[in-house]
Amino acid sequence: MINVTKTYLPNKKKYKSYVDKIYESGWVTNDGFLVRELTERLEDYLNVRNLVLVSNGTSALEVAYRVLELEGDVITTPFSFVATTSSLVSNGLNPIFADIDISSFNLCPENVSRTNTGKESAILATHVFGVACDIDALQRQASKRRLKVIYDAAHCFGVKYRGKSILSYGDVSVISFHATKLFHTIEGGAIILNHDNLVEETKFKINFGIDGVDSVKSLGINAKMNEFEAAMGLCVLDDIELILEERQEIADFYFTELNDYVSFQGKSPLSNSNNSYFPVLFENKKICETVLCGLNREDIFPRRYFAPSLDTLPYISGGQFMSVSRDISSRVMALPIYPGLAKEDQIRIVNQVKKCLVKNEKN
Ligand SMILES: *Cc1c(COP(=O)(O)O)cnc(C)c1O
């Protein structure tokens, strides 16, 4: 069975040697030595400052909202993983959707400019599938309207924008290190702050707001990464160049083979691609479903990333209808891409996609 992704498991011996160290020290969580080591190595590799490791990408978003003191409405994208929207709602914030750009699938700055509830405090944009948003235009909007900017950069490990890590943009960027992501710590994530003065507060807020033995400074949550997760991250980071290379090779192959058959997501000219996903777009929903069924019959399981469009969620109040996002959601699919995906499987995947498309044409 081939799924859309497969968790990268590094050398077992190496992981065990970290586990031995954890046992020797007896320190398993709460800002342990491996969490500190991984923080330093990630800041170094990604070339960012103010990176705070957390328990997952969703808690990274939640802590970011608290640290930036968001309130009221947040302008956001309807085309992302459900956590982008659900985290707002669970923190008492109201998602106001602006529709996406039909080429990049990212939040469209012009649509952002049309939102006007009078209660907006921030823009929350996802660099979806690792493709950069129009950062300059979003920042201009935010500056003009005094809005904070948060980037859900869950898919962006290793992506650069204008030669700098994409994680260094916005007031805050957050990333997920879930097992299904390109770089992972089993469960985990990080908050990257563009304001030095917010780092200390963030560290309190991921640990219940505690700032001393008998002292609680502010309202926080539990969002700490543990040592076993940090150890996984250290091992995966050792192999990151190989991971990126293999993904690039698979993406190149898919691109060459399928170029005449499907459409692709538009890339940003200011940015590189990490191939964290390989989304393909079909002409309509019916064709998309035909291909999906055809692949499933071969035991291949791509995912309909991202369906449903987030403006259709049951906890979103009516009246928000994002037609571009709904359209893209209905006919996009992410093909399997991960290190270790055998060449013969890649060939099987593209052949099956082509076969379904040709058959569809004949019908
Ligand atoms: C994976 C993901 C998240 C959530 O991250 P977790 O670590 O699973 O909590 C948030 N946003 C996007 C866009 C994601 O893909």
CSV table of C-alpha atoms and ligand atoms in Angstrom, one decimal:
chain,number,residue,atom,x,y,z
A,1,MET,CA,0.0,0.0,0.0
A,2,ILE,CA,1.3,3.4,-1.0
A,3,ASN,CA,0.1,6.5,0.9
A,4,VAL,CA,0.5,10.2,0.2
A,5,THR,CA,3.5,10.2,2.6
A,6,LYS,CA,5.5,7.9,4.8
A,7,THR,CA,7.2,8.8,8.0
A,8,TYR,CA,10.9,9.1,7.6
A,9,LEU,CA,12.5,6.9,10.2
A,10,PRO,CA,16.3,7.6,10.7
A,11,ASN,CA,19.0,5.2,11.7
A,12,LYS,CA,17.7,3.2,14.7
A,13,LYS,CA,21.1,2.9,16.4
A,14,LYS,CA,21.6,6.6,16.4
A,15,TYR,CA,18.1,7.2,17.8
A,16,LYS,CA,18.8,4.6,20.5
A,17,SER,CA,22.1,6.3,21.5
A,18,TYR,CA,20.0,9.5,22.2
A,19,VAL,CA,17.5,7.4,24.2
A,20,ASP,CA,20.4,6.0,26.3
A,21,LYS,CA,21.5,9.6,27.0
A,22,ILE,CA,17.9,10.5,28.1
A,23,TYR,CA,17.8,7.5,30.4
A,24,GLU,CA,21.2,8.5,31.9
A,25,SER,CA,20.1,12.0,32.6
A,26,GLY,CA,16.6,11.2,33.8
A,27,TRP,CA,15.4,14.4,32.2
A,28,VAL,CA,12.6,13.7,29.8
A,29,THR,CA,10.8,17.0,29.2
A,30,ASN,CA,10.7,20.7,30.3
A,31,ASP,CA,13.4,22.4,28.2
A,32,GLY,CA,15.8,19.5,28.3
A,33,PHE,CA,19.3,19.4,26.8
A,34,LEU,CA,18.1,17.8,23.6
A,35,VAL,CA,15.4,20.4,23.1
A,36,ARG,CA,18.1,23.0,23.5
A,37,GLU,CA,20.4,21.3,21.1
A,38,LEU,CA,17.7,20.9,18.5
A,39,THR,CA,16.7,24.6,18.9
A,40,GLU,CA,20.3,25.7,18.2
A,41,ARG,CA,20.8,23.3,15.3
A,42,LEU,CA,17.5,24.4,13.7
A,43,GLU,CA,18.2,28.1,14.1
A,44,ASP,CA,21.6,27.4,12.5
A,45,TYR,CA,20.3,25.3,9.6
A,46,LEU,CA,17.3,27.5,8.8
A,47,ASN,CA,19.2,30.6,9.6
A,48,VAL,CA,16.5,32.1,11.8
A,49,ARG,CA,16.5,33.7,15.3
A,50,ASN,CA,14.0,33.3,18.1
A,51,LEU,CA,12.8,29.7,17.4
A,52,VAL,CA,10.8,28.1,20.2
A,53,LEU,CA,10.1,24.4,19.9
A,54,VAL,CA,6.6,23.3,20.9
A,55,SER,CA,4.5,20.1,21.1
A,56,ASN,CA,2.8,20.5,17.7
A,57,GLY,CA,1.9,22.9,14.9
A,58,THR,CA,-1.6,23.5,16.2
A,59,SER,CA,-0.3,24.6,19.7
A,60,ALA,CA,2.3,26.8,17.9
A,61,LEU,CA,-0.6,28.6,16.2
A,62,GLU,CA,-2.5,28.9,19.5
A,63,VAL,CA,0.5,30.3,21.4
A,64,ALA,CA,1.2,32.7,18.6
A,65,TYR,CA,-2.4,34.1,18.8
A,66,ARG,CA,-1.9,34.6,22.6
A,67,VAL,CA,1.5,36.2,22.3
A,68,LEU,CA,0.3,38.7,19.7
A,69,GLU,CA,-2.8,39.3,21.8
A,70,LEU,CA,-5.2,38.8,18.8
A,71,GLU,CA,-8.8,39.5,19.3
A,72,GLY,CA,-12.0,39.8,17.3
A,73,ASP,CA,-11.7,38.8,13.6
A,74,VAL,CA,-8.8,37.2,11.8
A,75,ILE,CA,-8.6,37.4,8.0
A,76,THR,CA,-7.5,33.9,6.8
A,77,THR,CA,-7.4,31.4,4.0
A,78,PRO,CA,-10.1,28.9,3.2
A,79,PHE,CA,-7.6,26.6,1.6
A,80,SER,CA,-5.4,24.9,4.2
A,81,PHE,CA,-5.4,22.1,6.7
A,82,VAL,CA,-8.3,22.3,9.1
A,83,ALA,CA,-6.1,23.3,12.1
A,84,THR,CA,-5.5,26.7,10.6
A,85,THR,CA,-9.2,27.6,11.1
A,86,SER,CA,-10.1,25.4,14.0
A,87,SER,CA,-7.3,26.8,16.2
A,88,LEU,CA,-8.8,30.3,15.7
A,89,VAL,CA,-12.3,29.2,16.6
A,90,SER,CA,-11.1,27.3,19.7
A,91,ASN,CA,-9.4,30.4,20.9
A,92,GLY,CA,-12.4,32.6,20.6
A,93,LEU,CA,-11.3,34.3,17.4
A,94,ASN,CA,-13.6,34.7,14.4
A,95,PRO,CA,-12.2,33.5,11.0
A,96,ILE,CA,-13.1,36.0,8.2
A,97,PHE,CA,-12.2,34.2,4.9
A,98,ALA,CA,-10.7,35.9,1.9
A,99,ASP,CA,-10.6,33.8,-1.2
A,100,ILE,CA,-7.4,32.3,-2.7
A,101,ASP,CA,-5.5,33.0,-5.8
A,102,ILE,CA,-6.5,30.5,-8.5
A,103,SER,CA,-2.9,29.9,-9.5
A,104,SER,CA,-0.9,29.8,-6.2
A,105,PHE,CA,-3.8,28.5,-4.1
A,106,ASN,CA,-2.7,31.1,-1.5
A,107,LEU,CA,-4.6,33.9,0.2
A,108,CYS,CA,-5.1,36.6,-2.4
A,109,PRO,CA,-4.0,40.1,-1.2
A,110,GLU,CA,-6.6,41.8,-3.2
A,111,ASN,CA,-9.4,39.8,-1.6
A,112,VAL,CA,-7.9,40.6,1.8
A,113,SER,CA,-8.2,44.3,1.0
A,114,ARG,CA,-12.0,43.8,0.4
A,115,THR,CA,-12.6,42.5,3.9
A,116,ASN,CA,-14.0,45.1,6.3
A,117,THR,CA,-15.7,44.2,9.5
A,118,GLY,CA,-14.0,46.8,11.6
A,119,LYS,CA,-12.9,44.2,14.0
A,120,GLU,CA,-9.9,42.6,12.3
A,121,SER,CA,-6.8,42.2,14.3
A,122,ALA,CA,-4.6,40.0,12.1
A,123,ILE,CA,-4.0,38.2,8.8
A,124,LEU,CA,-3.4,34.4,9.1
A,125,ALA,CA,-2.0,33.1,5.8
A,126,THR,CA,-0.8,29.6,4.9
A,127,HIS,CA,2.1,29.1,2.4
A,128,VAL,CA,0.2,26.2,1.1
A,129,PHE,CA,2.2,23.1,-0.1
A,130,GLY,CA,5.3,25.2,0.7
A,131,VAL,CA,4.6,27.7,-2.0
A,132,ALA,CA,5.2,31.3,-0.8
A,133,CYS,CA,2.3,33.7,-0.4
A,134,ASP,CA,2.6,37.2,-1.9
A,135,ILE,CA,4.4,38.3,1.3
A,136,ASP,CA,5.1,41.8,0.1
A,137,ALA,CA,1.5,42.6,-0.8
A,138,LEU,CA,0.1,41.0,2.4
A,139,GLN,CA,2.6,43.0,4.5
A,140,ARG,CA,1.6,46.2,2.8
A,141,GLN,CA,-2.1,45.5,3.6
A,142,ALA,CA,-1.2,44.7,7.2
A,143,SER,CA,0.9,47.9,7.7
A,144,LYS,CA,-1.8,50.1,6.2
A,145,ARG,CA,-4.5,48.6,8.5
A,146,ARG,CA,-2.3,48.0,11.5
A,147,LEU,CA,-2.9,44.2,11.4
A,148,LYS,CA,-0.6,41.6,12.8
A,149,VAL,CA,0.6,38.9,10.3
A,150,ILE,CA,0.9,35.2,11.2
A,151,TYR,CA,2.2,32.7,8.6
A,152,ASP,CA,1.1,29.1,8.9
A,153,ALA,CA,4.4,27.8,7.4
A,154,ALA,CA,3.6,24.2,8.3
A,155,HIS,CA,4.8,23.0,4.9
A,156,CYS,CA,7.8,25.2,4.6
A,157,PHE,CA,10.8,23.5,6.0
A,158,GLY,CA,13.8,24.7,4.1
A,159,VAL,CA,11.9,27.2,1.9
A,160,LYS,CA,13.5,30.5,1.2
A,161,TYR,CA,11.9,33.8,0.1
A,162,ARG,CA,14.1,36.5,-1.3
A,163,GLY,CA,17.1,34.5,-0.2
A,164,LYS,CA,16.0,34.4,3.5
A,165,SER,CA,14.2,31.7,5.4
A,166,ILE,CA,10.5,32.1,4.7
A,167,LEU,CA,10.0,31.5,8.5
A,168,SER,CA,11.5,34.9,9.2
A,169,TYR,CA,8.6,36.8,7.7
A,170,GLY,CA,5.4,38.0,9.4
A,171,ASP,CA,5.2,39.0,13.1
A,172,VAL,CA,5.3,35.3,13.7
A,173,SER,CA,5.6,32.2,11.6
A,174,VAL,CA,4.8,28.7,12.8
A,175,ILE,CA,5.8,25.3,11.5
A,176,SER,CA,4.7,21.7,12.2
A,177,PHE,CA,7.0,18.9,12.8
A,178,HIS,CA,4.4,16.2,12.6
A,179,ALA,CA,5.4,12.7,11.5
A,180,THR,CA,3.8,13.3,8.1
A,181,LYS,CA,5.8,16.5,7.4
A,182,LEU,CA,9.1,16.8,5.5
A,183,PHE,CA,11.1,17.3,8.6
A,184,HIS,CA,9.6,15.8,11.8
A,185,THR,CA,9.9,15.2,15.5
A,186,ILE,CA,7.1,12.6,15.7
A,187,GLU,CA,4.8,15.3,17.1
A,188,GLY,CA,6.1,18.8,17.3
A,189,GLY,CA,6.4,22.2,15.9
A,190,ALA,CA,8.0,25.6,16.3
A,191,ILE,CA,7.2,29.3,16.7
A,192,ILE,CA,9.6,31.7,15.0
A,193,LEU,CA,9.2,35.3,16.3
A,194,ASN,CA,10.2,38.4,14.5
A,195,HIS,CA,10.2,40.4,17.7
A,196,ASP,CA,13.0,39.7,20.1
A,197,ASN,CA,11.0,41.1,23.0
A,198,LEU,CA,8.3,38.4,22.7
A,199,VAL,CA,10.6,35.4,23.1
A,200,GLU,CA,10.6,35.2,26.8
A,201,GLU,CA,6.8,35.6,27.0
A,202,THR,CA,6.4,32.8,24.5
A,203,LYS,CA,8.6,30.5,26.6
A,204,PHE,CA,6.3,31.2,29.6
A,205,LYS,CA,3.2,30.7,27.6
A,206,ILE,CA,4.1,27.2,26.4
A,207,ASN,CA,4.5,26.2,30.0
A,208,PHE,CA,1.3,27.4,31.7
A,209,GLY,CA,2.5,30.9,31.9
A,210,ILE,CA,4.8,29.9,34.8
A,211,ASP,CA,7.8,32.3,35.3
A,212,GLY,CA,9.2,31.1,38.6
A,213,VAL,CA,8.9,28.5,41.3
A,214,ASP,CA,5.7,30.0,42.8
A,215,SER,CA,4.9,32.5,40.1
A,216,VAL,CA,2.5,32.6,37.2
A,217,LYS,CA,3.0,35.6,34.9
A,218,SER,CA,0.2,35.2,32.4
A,219,LEU,CA,-2.3,32.8,30.8
A,220,GLY,CA,-0.5,30.0,29.1
A,221,ILE,CA,-1.0,26.4,27.9
A,222,ASN,CA,1.0,23.2,27.9
A,223,ALA,CA,2.8,23.1,24.6
A,224,LYS,CA,6.2,21.7,25.5
A,225,MET,CA,8.3,19.4,23.3
A,226,ASN,CA,9.8,16.4,25.1
A,227,GLU,CA,13.3,14.9,24.8
A,228,PHE,CA,12.3,11.8,22.8
A,229,GLU,CA,10.8,14.1,20.2
A,230,ALA,CA,13.9,16.3,20.1
A,231,ALA,CA,16.1,13.2,19.7
A,232,MET,CA,14.0,12.2,16.6
A,233,GLY,CA,14.5,15.7,15.2
A,234,LEU,CA,18.2,15.6,15.7
A,235,CYS,CA,18.4,12.3,13.8
A,236,VAL,CA,16.2,13.4,11.0
A,237,LEU,CA,18.1,16.7,10.6
A,238,ASP,CA,21.3,14.7,10.0
A,239,ASP,CA,19.6,13.3,6.9
A,240,ILE,CA,17.8,16.4,5.7
A,241,GLU,CA,19.9,16.9,2.5
A,242,LEU,CA,19.2,13.3,1.3
A,243,ILE,CA,15.5,13.8,2.1
A,244,LEU,CA,15.3,17.0,0.1
A,245,GLU,CA,17.2,15.5,-2.8
A,246,GLU,CA,15.0,12.4,-3.1
A,247,ARG,CA,11.9,14.5,-3.0
A,248,GLN,CA,13.3,16.7,-5.8
A,249,GLU,CA,14.0,13.7,-8.0
A,250,ILE,CA,10.5,12.3,-7.5
A,251,ALA,CA,9.0,15.8,-8.2
A,252,ASP,CA,11.1,16.2,-11.4
A,253,PHE,CA,9.9,12.8,-12.6
A,254,TYR,CA,6.2,13.5,-11.9
A,255,PHE,CA,6.5,16.9,-13.5
A,256,THR,CA,8.0,15.6,-16.7
A,257,GLU,CA,5.6,12.6,-17.0
A,258,LEU,CA,2.4,14.4,-16.1
A,259,ASN,CA,3.0,17.9,-17.7
A,260,ASP,CA,0.7,17.1,-20.6
A,261,TYR,CA,-2.0,15.6,-18.5
A,262,VAL,CA,-2.7,17.8,-15.4
A,263,SER,CA,-2.2,21.3,-14.2
A,264,PHE,CA,0.2,22.3,-11.4
A,265,GLN,CA,0.2,24.8,-8.6
A,266,GLY,CA,1.8,28.1,-9.7
A,267,LYS,CA,5.2,28.7,-7.9
A,268,SER,CA,6.5,32.0,-6.5
A,269,PRO,CA,9.4,33.5,-8.5
A,270,LEU,CA,10.9,34.8,-5.3
A,271,SER,CA,11.0,31.4,-3.7
A,272,ASN,CA,12.4,27.8,-4.0
A,273,SER,CA,10.4,24.6,-3.6
A,274,ASN,CA,11.0,21.9,-1.0
A,275,ASN,CA,8.6,19.4,-2.7
A,276,SER,CA,6.8,18.8,0.6
A,277,TYR,CA,3.7,17.9,-1.4
A,278,PHE,CA,3.0,17.2,-5.1
A,279,PRO,CA,-0.5,18.6,-5.8
A,280,VAL,CA,-2.0,18.0,-9.2
A,281,LEU,CA,-5.1,19.8,-10.5
A,282,PHE,CA,-7.7,18.1,-12.8
A,283,GLU,CA,-10.2,19.8,-15.0
A,284,ASN,CA,-13.2,19.0,-12.8
A,285,LYS,CA,-14.3,17.1,-9.7
A,286,LYS,CA,-15.5,14.1,-11.7
A,287,ILE,CA,-12.1,13.5,-13.4
A,288,CYS,CA,-10.4,14.0,-10.0
A,289,GLU,CA,-12.6,11.3,-8.4
A,290,THR,CA,-12.1,8.9,-11.4
A,291,VAL,CA,-8.3,9.2,-11.0
A,292,LEU,CA,-8.5,8.8,-7.3
A,293,CYS,CA,-10.6,5.6,-7.6
A,294,GLY,CA,-8.3,4.3,-10.3
A,295,LEU,CA,-5.2,4.8,-8.0
A,296,ASN,CA,-7.1,3.3,-5.0
A,297,ARG,CA,-7.7,0.1,-7.1
A,298,GLU,CA,-3.9,-0.2,-7.4
A,299,ASP,CA,-3.5,0.2,-3.6
A,300,ILE,CA,-2.3,3.8,-4.1
A,301,PHE,CA,-3.8,6.4,-1.7
A,302,PRO,CA,-3.2,10.0,-2.6
A,303,ARG,CA,-5.0,12.5,-0.5
A,304,ARG,CA,-7.6,15.2,-1.4
A,305,TYR,CA,-5.4,17.9,0.1
A,306,PHE,CA,-7.1,20.2,1.0
A,307,ALA,CA,-10.8,19.2,1.0
A,308,PRO,CA,-13.2,20.4,2.3
A,309,SER,CA,-12.7,24.1,1.7
A,310,LEU,CA,-12.6,25.6,5.2
A,311,ASP,CA,-15.5,27.9,4.7
A,312,THR,CA,-17.8,24.8,4.6
A,313,LEU,CA,-16.8,23.7,8.1
A,314,PRO,CA,-19.8,23.0,10.4
A,315,TYR,CA,-18.7,25.6,13.0
A,316,ILE,CA,-18.3,28.5,10.5
A,317,SER,CA,-21.3,30.7,10.5
A,318,GLY,CA,-23.1,31.0,7.1
A,319,GLY,CA,-22.7,33.6,4.4
A,320,GLN,CA,-19.0,33.0,3.6
A,321,PHE,CA,-18.8,31.4,0.2
A,322,MET,CA,-15.2,31.1,-1.2
A,323,SER,CA,-15.9,30.0,-4.7
A,324,VAL,CA,-12.2,29.7,-5.9
A,325,SER,CA,-11.2,27.7,-2.8
A,326,ARG,CA,-14.3,25.4,-3.2
A,327,ASP,CA,-13.5,24.9,-6.9
A,328,ILE,CA,-9.8,24.0,-6.3
A,329,SER,CA,-10.7,21.8,-3.3
A,330,SER,CA,-13.0,19.8,-5.5
A,331,ARG,CA,-10.4,18.9,-8.1
A,332,VAL,CA,-7.0,18.8,-6.5
A,333,MET,CA,-5.1,15.8,-5.1
A,334,ALA,CA,-1.6,15.3,-3.6
A,335,LEU,CA,0.3,12.4,-5.1
A,336,PRO,CA,2.5,10.2,-3.0
A,337,ILE,CA,6.0,11.7,-2.4
A,338,TYR,CA,8.5,10.6,0.2
A,339,PRO,CA,12.1,9.3,0.4
A,340,GLY,CA,12.1,5.6,-0.4
A,341,LEU,CA,9.2,5.7,-2.8
A,342,ALA,CA,10.5,3.2,-5.3
A,343,LYS,CA,11.0,4.1,-9.0
A,344,GLU,CA,8.7,1.3,-10.1
A,345,ASP,CA,6.0,2.7,-7.9
A,346,GLN,CA,6.5,6.2,-9.2
A,347,ILE,CA,6.1,4.7,-12.7
A,348,ARG,CA,3.0,2.8,-11.7
A,349,ILE,CA,1.5,6.0,-10.3
A,350,VAL,CA,2.0,8.2,-13.4
A,351,ASN,CA,0.9,5.3,-15.7
A,352,GLN,CA,-2.3,4.8,-13.7
A,353,VAL,CA,-3.1,8.6,-13.7
A,354,LYS,CA,-2.6,8.7,-17.5
A,355,LYS,CA,-4.7,5.6,-18.0
A,356,CYS,CA,-7.6,7.0,-16.0
A,357,LEU,CA,-7.4,10.3,-17.9
A,358,VAL,CA,-7.4,8.6,-21.4
A,359,LYS,CA,-10.3,6.4,-20.4
A,360,ASN,CA,-12.2,9.4,-19.1
A,361,GLU,CA,-11.8,11.1,-22.5
A,362,LYS,CA,-13.2,8.1,-24.3
A,363,ASN,CA,-16.3,8.0,-22.1
B,1,LIG,C1,0.0,19.9,9.7
B,1,LIG,C2,-0.6,21.2,9.7
B,1,LIG,C3,-0.9,21.9,10.8
B,1,LIG,C4,-1.0,21.3,12.2
B,1,LIG,O1,0.2,20.8,12.7
B,1,LIG,P1,0.2,19.6,13.8
B,1,LIG,O2,1.6,19.5,14.1
B,1,LIG,O3,-0.4,18.4,13.1
B,1,LIG,O4,-0.7,20.1,14.9
B,1,LIG,C5,-1.4,23.2,10.7
B,1,LIG,N1,-1.4,23.8,9.5
B,1,LIG,C6,-1.1,23.2,8.4
B,1,LIG,C7,-1.2,23.9,7.1
B,1,LIG,C8,-0.7,21.9,8.4
B,1,LIG,O5,-0.4,21.2,7.3
